[in-house]
Amino acid sequence: MDTPLIIQTISLKKFYGAGETQVIALAGIDLEIHQGELVAVMGPSGSGKSTLLNILACLDQPSEGHYYLNGTDVSSLNRTELAFIRSSKLGMVFQSYNLLPRLTALENVMLPLFYRRENRLSPAQNRERAIAALDIVGLSGRTHHYPNQLSGGQQQRVAIARALINNPVLILADEPTGNLDSHASAEIMELFQQLHEQGRTILIVTHEHEVADQTERILTLRDGALVSDHSNGKSRKSERPSSQPAVEVPHELS
């Protein structure tokens, strides 16, 4: 595959404890995910899914091995450097949405912009970018609604808009349909498919086979090891040029 590598892990290991009480959470993961892939990670409880996700999200560091994110070795960065990577390179979507109840949909989406260390935008520009992100997820008419005024599916759409706001190189979704009914789950997966078709790189951790089957590649973990990596034979229908952001905003705001 000649597209750029977004995720590359080399002999990635994670240990907890020491000696006889040591627990091996990851036993040496070698993994490559290229730009534009839609990938699912599956495995039973205790398989290492959450540990792997935390490392890929720069929330934790490996005990051994290397993790390259978009060509940068982030394995040994300090907390400040990891925080910058999270805010500038990653978009996170959680099972419980993680929206602030006292903020509107628009304000929740704008939150990551307040933590930008470079190319900070004006309040008007922040608002314009957030409106564009909400439009992408089909919630342009819900900008001033609070989370308790939105359905679960709508709250997850707000969370996805928030994940898109800084045009990340990678979207990580942790059980994004876990709190949703079947109808809302289907809508969220359709949205991920649309983002995939636009060239977004997305990794979804899930225990639902119905969700994994809608991705183009499924990784299976067991006892901290990658035991299966197979293709669903599905690829995106179209591709947005890599230089064109998914959040459509005026050029001067990019």
XYZ file of C-alpha atoms in Angstrom:
254
model
C 0.000 0.000 0.000
C 1.520 3.339 -1.059
C -0.576 5.634 1.162
C 1.150 7.164 4.225
C 1.355 5.264 7.482
C -0.736 6.905 10.197
C -0.176 4.220 12.869
C 2.887 2.032 13.150
C 3.729 0.041 16.264
C 6.883 -2.041 16.618
C 7.086 -4.718 19.340
C 4.694 -2.667 21.468
C 4.575 -4.010 25.036
C 2.871 -2.873 28.214
C 3.500 -4.328 31.672
C 1.836 -3.584 34.982
C 3.534 -4.499 38.237
C 6.799 -6.405 38.570
C 8.174 -9.804 39.434
C 5.678 -12.567 40.139
C 2.793 -10.097 40.157
C 3.617 -8.608 36.766
C 0.695 -8.480 34.331
C 1.410 -8.417 30.596
C -1.259 -6.221 29.006
C 0.382 -6.051 25.571
C 2.804 -8.783 24.504
C 4.491 -7.187 21.482
C 2.118 -5.657 18.956
C 3.332 -5.024 15.404
C 0.704 -2.999 13.599
C 0.381 -0.742 10.564
C -2.645 1.365 9.641
C -2.499 3.546 6.550
C -4.158 6.834 5.780
C -7.826 6.460 4.924
C -8.376 3.054 6.504
C -11.457 2.224 8.594
C -10.351 -0.396 11.109
C -12.073 -2.222 13.978
C -10.314 -3.663 17.033
C -12.049 -6.557 18.759
C -11.265 -9.014 21.532
C -12.648 -10.426 24.782
C -12.396 -8.654 28.122
C -8.754 -8.535 29.199
C -7.448 -8.941 25.667
C -5.580 -5.611 25.697
C -8.010 -3.509 23.639
C -8.244 -0.685 26.171
C -4.501 -0.685 26.816
C -3.763 -0.466 23.107
C -6.325 2.301 22.649
C -4.853 4.319 25.524
C -1.395 4.114 23.975
C -2.647 4.989 20.489
C -4.539 7.938 22.027
C -1.344 9.139 23.733
C -3.001 8.711 27.133
C -0.410 6.122 28.176
C 3.068 5.069 27.115
C 4.383 1.602 26.260
C 6.773 -0.217 28.565
C 8.779 -1.320 25.526
C 8.646 -0.830 21.785
C 7.725 2.114 19.611
C 4.585 3.868 18.459
C 4.818 6.126 15.421
C 1.884 8.455 14.798
C 1.954 9.988 11.331
C 5.709 9.434 11.235
C 6.487 10.802 14.714
C 7.778 8.472 17.434
C 5.520 9.402 20.354
C 6.586 6.471 22.548
C 8.788 8.458 24.913
C 7.279 11.952 24.794
C 6.599 13.725 28.070
C 3.132 14.664 29.305
C 3.197 18.143 27.799
C 4.280 16.819 24.414
C 1.648 14.065 24.515
C -1.044 16.620 25.378
C -0.043 18.649 22.332
C -0.222 15.550 20.109
C -3.687 14.714 21.469
C -5.001 18.202 20.808
C -3.474 18.634 17.357
C -3.327 15.162 15.789
C -6.106 13.074 17.367
C -9.885 13.118 17.550
C -11.498 11.003 20.282
C -15.054 9.626 20.398
C -16.243 7.901 23.580
C -19.063 5.508 24.439
C -20.529 7.958 26.976
C -20.114 10.995 24.656
C -18.242 13.025 27.354
C -20.166 16.220 26.628
C -20.280 18.970 29.238
C -23.949 19.300 30.311
C -23.865 23.073 30.855
C -22.532 23.804 27.381
C -24.530 23.864 24.165
C -23.720 21.581 21.261
C -21.816 24.419 19.604
C -19.826 25.184 22.765
C -18.970 21.512 23.294
C -17.651 21.254 19.742
C -15.542 24.392 20.179
C -13.784 23.133 23.335
C -10.701 21.620 21.614
C -10.050 24.932 19.869
C -9.449 26.622 23.216
C -6.498 24.299 23.859
C -4.717 25.015 20.579
C -1.145 26.108 21.227
C -0.477 27.208 17.660
C -2.524 29.092 15.061
C -5.118 30.112 17.607
C -8.335 31.470 16.132
C -10.577 34.363 17.066
C -13.918 33.675 18.838
C -15.739 34.305 15.547
C -13.463 31.868 13.721
C -13.932 29.239 16.456
C -17.674 29.568 16.084
C -17.545 29.331 12.292
C -15.395 26.205 12.412
C -17.695 24.560 14.984
C -20.791 25.354 12.918
C -19.110 23.738 9.915
C -18.314 20.612 11.962
C -21.898 20.335 13.214
C -23.136 20.690 9.659
C -20.956 17.740 8.598
C -22.628 15.486 11.189
C -26.120 16.712 10.279
C -26.778 18.862 13.349
C -26.724 22.384 11.946
C -30.159 22.936 13.484
C -29.088 21.890 16.991
C -26.284 24.365 17.683
C -27.940 25.901 20.776
C -29.325 22.677 22.247
C -27.890 21.320 25.476
C -26.956 17.623 25.787
C -30.117 16.816 27.785
C -32.150 18.194 24.883
C -30.550 15.770 22.428
C -31.042 12.056 21.827
C -28.160 9.658 22.425
C -27.455 9.472 18.720
C -27.429 13.260 18.434
C -25.079 13.561 21.405
C -22.702 11.127 19.733
C -22.869 13.199 16.551
C -21.843 16.247 18.593
C -18.949 14.207 19.982
C -17.882 13.259 16.445
C -18.063 16.906 15.373
C -15.849 17.780 18.338
C -13.395 15.068 17.244
C -13.253 16.604 13.756
C -12.828 20.223 14.812
C -9.013 20.308 14.637
C -8.816 18.213 11.444
C -7.001 15.296 13.132
C -4.904 12.780 11.244
C -6.584 9.962 13.211
C -10.011 9.452 14.788
C -10.159 6.937 17.646
C -13.597 5.720 18.717
C -14.058 3.694 21.906
C -17.294 1.647 21.730
C -19.033 4.571 19.961
C -22.341 2.691 19.607
C -22.285 1.025 23.026
C -24.954 3.308 24.552
C -27.176 3.502 21.479
C -30.148 1.550 20.181
C -29.908 -0.269 16.868
C -31.346 2.619 14.821
C -29.006 5.237 16.298
C -26.071 2.802 16.008
C -26.746 2.364 12.307
C -26.818 6.148 11.829
C -23.503 6.600 13.646
C -21.856 3.869 11.587
C -23.233 5.450 8.424
C -21.592 8.715 9.500
C -18.271 6.951 10.078
C -18.616 5.405 6.623
C -19.129 8.854 5.113
C -16.025 10.179 6.888
C -14.125 7.111 5.689
C -15.198 7.777 2.107
C -13.797 11.302 2.493
C -10.388 9.835 3.327
C -10.459 9.966 7.131
C -8.409 7.409 9.080
C -10.631 5.836 11.740
C -10.003 3.130 14.323
C -13.004 1.788 16.253
C -12.727 -0.380 19.361
C -15.890 -2.458 19.634
C -17.282 -5.722 20.951
C -20.148 -5.663 18.446
C -19.648 -7.818 15.359
C -22.339 -5.790 13.562
C -20.143 -2.715 13.947
C -16.868 -4.434 13.053
C -18.422 -5.952 9.939
C -18.971 -2.438 8.570
C -15.270 -1.636 8.616
C -12.773 -2.664 5.950
C -10.366 -4.413 8.317
C -10.738 -6.215 11.664
C -7.950 -6.676 14.206
C -8.492 -9.246 16.955
C -6.558 -9.225 20.228
C -6.283 -12.021 22.767
C -4.099 -12.097 25.891
C -2.289 -8.963 24.767
C -1.351 -10.340 21.355
C -2.624 -9.571 17.881
C -4.009 -12.952 16.802
C -5.906 -11.948 13.676
C -5.766 -9.169 11.096
C -8.121 -9.697 8.202
C -9.787 -7.618 5.538
C -13.531 -7.409 5.005
C -12.928 -6.707 1.351
C -14.442 -3.259 1.747
C -12.741 -0.049 0.683
C -13.926 3.524 0.557
C -15.956 4.490 -2.482
C -14.299 7.837 -3.003
C -11.370 9.737 -1.624
C -11.058 13.358 -0.670
C -7.674 14.780 -1.701
C -5.350 14.532 1.298
C -4.808 18.296 1.330
C -8.510 19.045 1.672
C -9.806 19.046 5.269
C -13.014 17.228 6.165
C -14.214 20.249 8.122
C -15.102 22.672 5.369
C -14.130 26.146 6.567
C -12.846 29.236 4.790
C -9.226 28.771 3.705
C -7.930 31.367 6.154
C -9.306 29.319 9.079
C -7.556 26.089 8.109
